[in-house]
XYZ file of C-alpha atoms in Angstrom:
580
model
C 126.457 95.695 46.626
C 128.762 93.392 44.651
C 129.211 94.004 41.039
C 127.734 90.631 40.138
C 124.492 91.865 41.792
C 124.269 94.952 39.743
C 122.317 95.136 36.493
C 123.984 94.822 33.182
C 123.415 98.562 32.557
C 125.176 99.442 35.727
C 128.092 97.195 34.802
C 128.481 98.860 31.426
C 128.163 102.397 32.943
C 130.833 101.491 35.536
C 133.158 100.050 32.980
C 132.791 103.115 30.813
C 133.572 105.409 33.732
C 136.714 103.499 34.368
C 137.797 103.592 30.726
C 137.191 107.456 30.735
C 139.392 107.814 33.782
C 142.119 105.794 32.100
C 141.756 108.007 29.000
C 141.985 111.168 30.986
C 145.006 109.919 32.812
C 146.711 109.030 29.497
C 146.046 112.531 28.244
C 147.411 114.166 31.268
C 150.598 112.007 31.098
C 150.955 112.860 27.422
C 150.678 116.631 28.085
C 153.226 116.289 30.859
C 155.580 114.336 28.701
C 155.431 116.858 25.806
C 156.012 119.733 28.149
C 158.983 118.111 29.961
C 162.465 119.588 29.693
C 164.068 116.265 28.727
C 161.869 115.968 25.661
C 162.543 119.525 24.501
C 166.333 119.104 25.002
C 166.121 115.954 22.984
C 164.317 117.784 20.219
C 166.838 120.653 20.165
C 169.686 118.083 19.888
C 167.936 116.254 17.082
C 167.339 119.372 15.159
C 170.917 120.410 15.491
C 172.164 117.026 14.279
C 169.758 117.097 11.254
C 170.682 120.664 10.237
C 174.235 121.303 11.411
C 174.437 124.764 9.954
C 172.039 127.191 11.420
C 170.565 124.851 14.158
C 174.094 124.136 15.703
C 174.679 127.902 16.034
C 171.238 128.336 17.898
C 171.697 125.299 20.011
C 173.528 127.015 22.970
C 170.888 129.798 23.153
C 167.994 127.250 23.125
C 169.675 125.089 25.809
C 170.148 128.243 27.935
C 166.404 129.179 27.593
C 165.348 125.663 28.556
C 167.524 125.798 31.603
C 166.062 129.058 32.718
C 162.459 127.804 32.333
C 163.034 124.579 34.029
C 163.360 126.198 37.374
C 159.994 127.978 37.063
C 157.792 125.033 36.021
C 154.532 124.991 38.091
C 154.024 121.301 38.875
C 150.917 122.060 40.757
C 149.110 122.642 37.485
C 149.442 119.087 36.470
C 146.339 116.973 37.151
C 146.772 113.407 38.082
C 143.763 111.119 37.759
C 143.942 107.735 39.624
C 141.533 105.368 37.944
C 139.734 103.003 40.131
C 140.814 99.501 39.253
C 140.025 96.170 40.738
C 140.397 92.512 39.999
C 136.586 92.200 39.980
C 136.331 94.952 37.418
C 138.827 93.260 35.239
C 136.840 90.089 35.274
C 133.528 91.817 34.533
C 134.976 93.692 31.565
C 136.262 90.298 30.220
C 132.783 89.036 30.429
C 131.477 92.012 28.646
C 133.758 91.295 25.818
C 133.169 87.539 25.732
C 129.344 87.940 25.557
C 128.465 86.110 28.904
C 127.796 89.175 31.009
C 125.010 88.684 33.457
C 125.234 84.858 33.388
C 127.400 84.766 36.490
C 124.653 86.442 38.476
C 122.525 83.291 38.306
C 124.956 80.558 37.431
C 128.617 79.796 37.916
C 130.539 79.913 34.656
C 132.437 76.670 34.134
C 134.833 75.555 31.339
C 133.755 72.053 30.788
C 135.481 68.878 29.452
C 132.640 66.348 30.286
C 130.758 63.609 28.740
C 127.316 64.021 27.201
C 125.360 62.743 30.305
C 127.200 65.156 32.628
C 126.699 68.040 30.281
C 122.933 67.375 30.113
C 122.797 67.094 33.831
C 124.567 70.415 34.669
C 123.137 72.591 32.001
C 120.275 74.125 34.146
C 122.678 74.817 37.037
C 125.985 75.899 35.445
C 126.770 78.217 32.538
C 128.990 75.874 30.488
C 131.686 76.948 28.168
C 132.710 73.663 26.458
C 136.322 73.203 25.562
C 137.607 71.142 22.648
C 141.211 69.919 22.083
C 141.752 72.295 19.037
C 140.312 75.480 20.675
C 140.936 74.930 24.301
C 143.677 77.565 24.536
C 141.866 80.058 22.505
C 138.687 79.819 24.524
C 140.433 79.886 27.954
C 142.292 83.008 26.765
C 139.146 84.802 25.657
C 136.475 83.781 28.308
C 136.617 84.367 31.962
C 135.316 81.324 33.988
C 134.845 80.473 37.654
C 135.578 76.821 37.481
C 137.137 74.088 35.219
C 134.995 70.902 35.325
C 136.295 67.603 33.905
C 134.703 64.163 33.915
C 136.042 60.718 33.236
C 133.416 60.056 30.735
C 134.954 62.762 28.431
C 137.653 60.180 27.702
C 135.218 57.603 26.384
C 135.536 56.630 22.659
C 133.547 58.887 20.351
C 134.049 61.942 22.468
C 136.143 64.940 21.246
C 138.387 64.212 24.168
C 138.447 60.473 23.613
C 141.310 58.637 25.400
C 142.623 61.781 27.086
C 145.193 60.753 29.646
C 146.287 57.835 27.509
C 149.986 57.989 26.534
C 148.966 57.220 22.962
C 147.074 60.515 22.748
C 149.617 62.882 24.155
C 148.269 65.955 22.202
C 144.848 65.905 24.041
C 146.491 65.194 27.425
C 148.871 68.141 26.705
C 145.973 70.439 25.702
C 144.057 69.621 28.925
C 147.235 70.060 30.964
C 147.638 73.517 29.636
C 144.020 74.312 30.481
C 144.687 73.319 34.146
C 147.871 75.323 34.188
C 146.050 78.320 33.034
C 143.412 77.724 35.735
C 146.043 77.531 38.454
C 147.643 80.725 37.298
C 144.255 82.566 37.422
C 143.258 81.070 40.761
C 140.382 79.023 39.283
C 139.577 75.688 40.913
C 139.537 72.469 38.753
C 137.420 69.453 39.634
C 137.430 65.900 38.214
C 134.295 63.868 38.389
C 135.134 60.201 38.192
C 131.866 58.974 36.702
C 133.558 56.072 34.825
C 136.920 54.414 34.280
C 139.651 57.056 34.621
C 143.006 56.936 32.839
C 145.843 57.117 35.445
C 147.440 60.053 33.635
C 144.221 62.069 33.812
C 144.300 61.970 37.593
C 147.896 63.264 37.784
C 147.199 66.460 35.825
C 146.709 68.490 39.012
C 142.971 68.825 39.957
C 141.919 70.696 43.142
C 139.404 68.028 43.844
C 138.620 64.611 42.522
C 135.040 63.433 43.232
C 134.131 59.809 43.099
C 130.770 59.738 41.298
C 128.648 61.405 38.753
C 126.824 64.751 38.843
C 123.749 63.379 40.521
C 120.252 62.722 39.104
C 119.057 65.432 36.742
C 115.387 65.684 37.754
C 114.593 67.759 34.696
C 115.279 64.588 32.751
C 114.335 61.835 35.187
C 111.137 62.373 36.876
C 107.470 60.998 36.973
C 105.933 63.972 35.179
C 103.602 62.667 32.476
C 104.225 59.098 33.627
C 100.565 58.261 32.713
C 101.245 59.240 29.131
C 104.417 57.053 28.908
C 104.002 54.037 26.768
C 106.002 50.905 27.172
C 106.290 47.690 29.113
C 105.568 47.552 32.823
C 108.864 45.845 33.490
C 112.250 46.888 32.038
C 115.730 45.438 32.028
C 118.478 48.097 31.961
C 121.751 46.972 30.535
C 124.761 48.858 31.874
C 126.854 47.403 28.926
C 125.773 46.177 25.588
C 127.591 42.961 26.394
C 125.265 42.222 29.322
C 122.855 39.261 28.491
C 119.285 39.381 29.664
C 118.499 36.563 31.934
C 116.449 33.738 30.251
C 113.616 34.076 32.793
C 113.259 37.846 31.892
C 113.346 37.035 28.141
C 110.527 34.552 28.726
C 108.457 37.138 30.496
C 108.757 39.617 27.651
C 110.598 42.239 29.629
C 111.661 45.251 27.619
C 115.456 45.769 27.295
C 116.956 49.223 27.230
C 120.528 50.512 27.440
C 121.720 52.651 30.323
C 122.843 55.425 27.918
C 119.809 55.130 25.542
C 117.986 58.427 24.877
C 114.543 56.863 25.860
C 115.691 55.516 29.205
C 113.721 57.996 31.250
C 110.522 57.259 29.148
C 110.979 53.503 29.683
C 111.461 53.981 33.447
C 108.317 56.172 33.702
C 106.238 53.484 31.930
C 107.563 50.687 34.079
C 106.490 49.484 37.570
C 109.635 47.640 38.159
C 113.093 47.953 36.705
C 115.640 45.130 36.808
C 119.185 46.615 37.177
C 122.709 45.218 37.321
C 123.904 44.470 40.869
C 127.433 45.783 40.546
C 129.571 48.209 38.540
C 129.927 51.948 38.595
C 126.624 52.330 36.830
C 124.526 50.429 39.294
C 123.971 53.236 41.900
C 123.116 56.005 39.399
C 120.647 53.622 37.610
C 118.925 52.826 40.812
C 118.512 56.377 41.707
C 117.217 57.332 38.319
C 114.651 54.557 38.302
C 113.335 55.662 41.781
C 113.093 59.242 40.583
C 110.918 58.090 37.744
C 108.587 56.131 40.063
C 109.754 52.668 39.415
C 110.660 50.001 41.947
C 114.116 48.393 41.425
C 115.549 44.952 41.832
C 118.946 43.647 41.006
C 120.151 40.314 39.842
C 121.868 39.502 43.096
C 119.405 41.210 45.477
C 116.206 40.138 43.801
C 115.645 37.241 46.195
C 116.156 39.344 49.321
C 113.802 42.123 48.013
C 111.097 39.591 47.064
C 111.383 37.312 50.092
C 113.138 34.309 48.754
C 111.347 34.610 45.424
C 113.234 34.511 42.189
C 112.927 36.788 39.256
C 110.297 34.518 37.638
C 108.010 35.305 40.582
C 109.093 38.708 41.751
C 109.073 40.553 38.439
C 105.650 39.603 37.381
C 104.270 40.363 40.816
C 105.882 43.817 40.977
C 104.969 44.460 37.383
C 101.303 44.025 38.174
C 101.459 46.025 41.401
C 102.058 49.613 40.609
C 103.731 51.836 43.175
C 101.302 53.848 45.381
C 101.241 57.605 45.196
C 102.864 57.756 48.660
C 105.609 55.362 47.637
C 106.305 57.131 44.515
C 106.386 60.454 46.224
C 108.765 59.144 48.953
C 111.211 57.687 46.277
C 111.251 60.990 44.412
C 111.544 63.029 47.561
C 114.564 61.123 48.720
C 116.338 61.666 45.428
C 115.403 65.330 45.436
C 116.794 66.039 48.868
C 119.984 63.940 48.698
C 120.896 62.903 45.315
C 119.656 65.490 42.721
C 122.199 67.385 40.521
C 122.097 70.808 42.386
C 122.672 68.871 45.757
C 125.600 66.988 44.272
C 127.180 70.160 42.700
C 126.987 72.092 45.940
C 128.664 69.101 47.617
C 131.417 68.884 44.994
C 132.074 72.638 45.042
C 131.863 73.149 48.760
C 135.071 74.405 50.298
C 136.808 75.161 47.034
C 138.576 78.613 46.821
C 137.146 80.678 44.088
C 138.472 83.881 42.519
C 137.439 87.201 44.078
C 134.024 88.284 42.944
C 132.515 84.805 42.568
C 129.089 84.463 44.066
C 129.909 81.341 45.830
C 129.006 77.606 45.831
C 125.447 78.193 46.858
C 124.354 79.087 43.286
C 123.374 75.551 42.236
C 120.866 75.401 45.226
C 119.625 79.065 44.700
C 116.893 77.756 42.441
C 115.306 75.937 45.360
C 115.149 79.091 47.637
C 111.519 79.654 48.783
C 110.061 82.690 50.574
C 107.121 81.760 52.771
C 104.501 84.585 52.481
C 102.250 84.695 55.476
C 99.579 86.994 57.020
C 98.867 85.569 60.486
C 95.800 86.910 62.064
C 96.982 86.478 65.733
C 99.200 84.763 68.044
C 97.803 81.294 67.392
C 98.288 81.532 63.626
C 101.761 82.914 64.101
C 102.682 79.974 66.391
C 101.178 77.613 63.818
C 103.290 79.279 61.098
C 106.541 78.909 63.081
C 105.778 75.264 63.909
C 105.087 74.552 60.174
C 108.122 76.320 58.878
C 110.582 74.815 61.402
C 109.609 71.230 60.824
C 109.549 71.410 57.100
C 112.115 69.057 55.498
C 113.017 71.812 53.058
C 113.718 74.943 55.107
C 112.585 78.158 53.546
C 115.097 80.884 52.750
C 113.019 83.641 54.185
C 109.545 84.561 55.551
C 107.705 87.705 54.672
C 104.889 89.035 56.879
C 103.049 92.357 57.213
C 104.780 94.829 59.451
C 102.055 94.587 62.131
C 102.833 90.788 62.512
C 106.525 91.234 63.103
C 105.902 91.597 66.867
C 103.944 88.291 67.139
C 105.742 85.628 69.356
C 105.705 83.036 66.499
C 107.371 85.456 63.977
C 109.959 86.412 66.673
C 110.602 82.704 67.192
C 111.403 82.290 63.490
C 113.939 85.093 63.654
C 115.454 83.606 66.711
C 115.935 80.242 64.865
C 118.112 82.081 62.250
C 115.569 82.550 59.584
C 115.382 85.880 57.623
C 112.158 87.600 58.288
C 111.069 90.541 56.108
C 108.143 92.870 56.649
C 105.884 94.439 54.092
C 103.776 97.578 54.375
C 100.157 97.669 52.958
C 99.454 101.178 51.710
C 95.704 100.735 51.771
C 93.749 100.138 54.998
C 92.851 96.576 55.651
C 89.129 97.079 55.969
C 86.725 94.088 55.882
C 85.093 95.441 52.712
C 88.389 95.860 50.927
C 89.450 92.245 51.838
C 86.251 90.839 50.686
C 86.476 92.681 47.356
C 90.034 91.511 46.911
C 89.282 87.891 47.637
C 86.217 87.999 45.149
C 88.451 89.332 42.464
C 91.047 86.472 42.997
C 88.504 83.682 43.248
C 89.270 83.273 46.831
C 92.935 84.169 46.421
C 93.832 87.479 47.825
C 96.018 88.451 44.779
C 96.730 92.048 45.881
C 97.842 91.197 49.379
C 100.053 88.299 48.075
C 101.566 90.765 45.519
C 102.554 93.140 48.227
C 104.278 90.348 50.271
C 105.841 88.889 47.179
C 107.356 92.307 46.332
C 109.567 92.085 49.520
C 110.774 88.619 48.781
C 114.254 87.968 47.329
C 113.903 84.171 46.780
C 112.887 82.924 43.324
C 109.931 80.935 44.698
C 107.139 82.035 46.877
C 104.634 79.907 48.969
C 101.435 81.626 50.076
C 101.026 80.168 53.546
C 97.418 79.666 54.732
C 97.640 76.752 57.085
C 99.593 73.631 58.024
C 101.204 71.785 55.261
C 103.120 68.975 57.011
C 106.913 68.362 56.932
C 106.967 67.081 53.354
C 104.635 69.322 51.337
C 106.928 72.205 50.712
C 109.729 69.884 49.617
C 107.260 68.080 47.299
C 106.136 71.373 45.713
C 109.647 72.635 45.023
C 110.577 69.145 43.741
C 107.579 69.237 41.371
C 108.684 72.581 40.032
C 112.273 71.385 39.504
C 111.115 68.260 37.723
C 108.661 69.960 35.404
C 109.940 73.491 34.761
C 106.379 74.789 35.797
C 105.761 78.333 36.806
C 103.319 77.488 39.550
C 102.429 74.253 41.462
C 99.379 73.545 43.469
C 96.235 71.508 44.095
C 93.314 71.417 41.770
C 90.493 73.967 42.464
C 87.604 72.757 44.472
C 85.368 73.454 41.536
C 87.316 71.247 39.123
C 84.858 68.927 37.271
C 86.163 65.329 37.231
C 84.318 64.878 33.973
C 86.174 67.741 32.329
C 87.977 66.589 29.245
C 90.535 69.411 29.360
C 89.446 71.413 26.241
C 89.685 74.796 28.015
C 93.398 75.056 28.010
C 96.566 74.154 25.934
C 98.102 72.305 28.871
C 94.977 70.557 30.017
C 94.667 66.821 30.252
C 91.703 64.772 31.545
C 91.142 65.446 35.211
C 91.830 61.976 36.693
C 91.437 61.769 40.409
C 94.834 59.924 40.895
C 96.909 62.270 38.668
C 100.084 63.270 40.578
C 101.923 65.496 38.220
C 99.486 66.850 35.575
C 99.736 70.114 33.655
C 96.322 71.907 33.862
C 94.856 75.265 33.148
C 94.078 76.306 36.650
C 95.347 75.553 40.203
C 94.928 76.730 43.722
C 98.611 78.073 44.105
C 100.777 76.587 46.738
C 104.130 77.554 45.065
C 104.689 80.049 42.384
C 107.475 82.137 40.928
C 107.936 85.306 42.977
C 107.732 87.354 39.843
C 104.311 85.798 38.959
C 102.806 86.474 42.318
C 104.128 90.037 42.186
C 101.989 90.767 39.104
C 98.749 90.575 41.165
C 96.869 88.501 38.483
C 94.160 86.164 39.608
C 95.221 82.488 39.290
C 92.527 81.847 36.760
C 94.390 84.067 34.256
C 97.954 82.696 34.796
C 97.892 80.007 32.108
C 96.238 82.401 29.536
C 99.230 84.726 30.167
C 101.728 81.992 29.108
C 102.425 80.273 32.587
C 102.794 76.584 32.946
C 100.633 75.181 35.839
C 101.307 71.806 37.392
C 98.736 70.210 39.609
C 100.306 68.169 42.439
C 97.862 65.314 43.668
C 97.613 64.300 47.233
C 100.453 62.159 48.619
C 98.239 59.109 49.410
C 96.422 58.989 46.046
C 92.765 59.955 45.456
C 90.528 61.290 48.172
C 92.208 62.343 51.367
C 95.792 62.370 52.635
C 97.264 62.689 56.121
C 100.300 64.479 57.356
C 102.841 63.074 59.752
C 101.145 64.669 62.670
C 97.760 63.037 61.768
C 96.205 66.095 60.268
C 93.946 65.012 57.410
C 93.062 67.165 54.508
C 92.021 66.966 50.765
C 94.182 67.944 47.964
C 92.144 71.180 47.518
C 92.418 71.992 51.195
C 96.216 71.691 50.994
C 96.163 74.688 48.690
C 93.277 76.622 50.191
C 93.976 80.252 50.475
C 92.078 83.542 50.929
């Protein structure tokens, strides 16, 4: 097991053992030195020089005795302890001293010189150690990092690194150059994100990789969660630069104007049905992706006629403003951003292929938060084949599948293993009698909490999906996307017993139970995705929110009522999460 995968206690115990070995070796060397003939001869000569009278007379006798004993020295009595040292041990000890021990197990540790937007985007996925011009050298000397990440936006006016790379600000450029030289000497890769205008001297400092673009869409900031609570105009004009002038036709329509770097940009996009965006410039692409993630249609100044069918802004904007995106359209826009443009996907792309120091977990860490374990208990060959078909066609491929030991020999489970999926087996200590299964299901309100807990205990992924039937190719991706957007502990459909007239007074996270709510925090769900640690507890889902868990209800893709999968299977939102 790698040291990064060990607990903090084990790391401290190992470091202490190595230090004790070093101390023991030093004591043995000191005793050997004090008993050496050379040291005793030196002492005899020193004493004779300090006291020439009597010591000088005794010097020949003392030297003769040392000569006689030197031939009878028993070297086999000297113990020599070779301490176990490694580069990885040195790095872990440095992290113990710097106070970031354990962080590298879940996140890469990055020294960052980035703009505010990049910093907010990467915070959930990297352990950042911000550098400033006045303390960059001190921090780099005192903290062990896996990566140096720099962005062009760090050189923007108002930033601590403003104008870095400009010949007029040589001190900041020199400080950043020293950081990169230190990274090279330690084998740490350095990456430059060109998310804006880049000073020429900044590119020439010696980066291992220069990436054209930003850090992707941070879905924890830009998402449609609580869109029904957002207040604002149904059409918004986003300015990439404060010098951009709103078109007269939009001003006449009363369209809201918001800057691209405004703190309330995400809230404005959630409230809008349509966002009018600049058609060119480096901010155009990121703005379109952020708007789609928030559930807003986008038009540009130059492409508005093409998108609206030869209509101009005076016609297309009012029409799109009055026509809210459907649930399926909103879900597809968000899904596309989640799978291809979100921050963890972009980070994995940027870091892929870089050479990291020994002991670094790897570039898969940004995407490790999306790892899902499918928990399944197929009753026979038919259900096992159905499980294999469902897992293999999912757009978000699970990291592993956990089944009871008796199901491991089923053809469908063997097919999953043949396709390269990790299949784990769990053993149930109690007999699976019909009476016991009935009692377990009753305790969990139809959710076999004890059986799911046993399966979850074998999972290693962060998330677990209790599989009970076909989900379609999109459902698992939508569930994980909803969890990433909201920070929820569990995601699922509303219980069948949910009262549409319930005003939401039973729980702190409750809101009115509207039929068309897509991303709504509630007090109870039928779990389709939950943290592995939560399922392992064996609590009935009705108690989860009372124990501090955040529960998100994910509505059906096609709005209220019934939804259909790509294969034509039709089910209700409650059926999508039916278990038991």
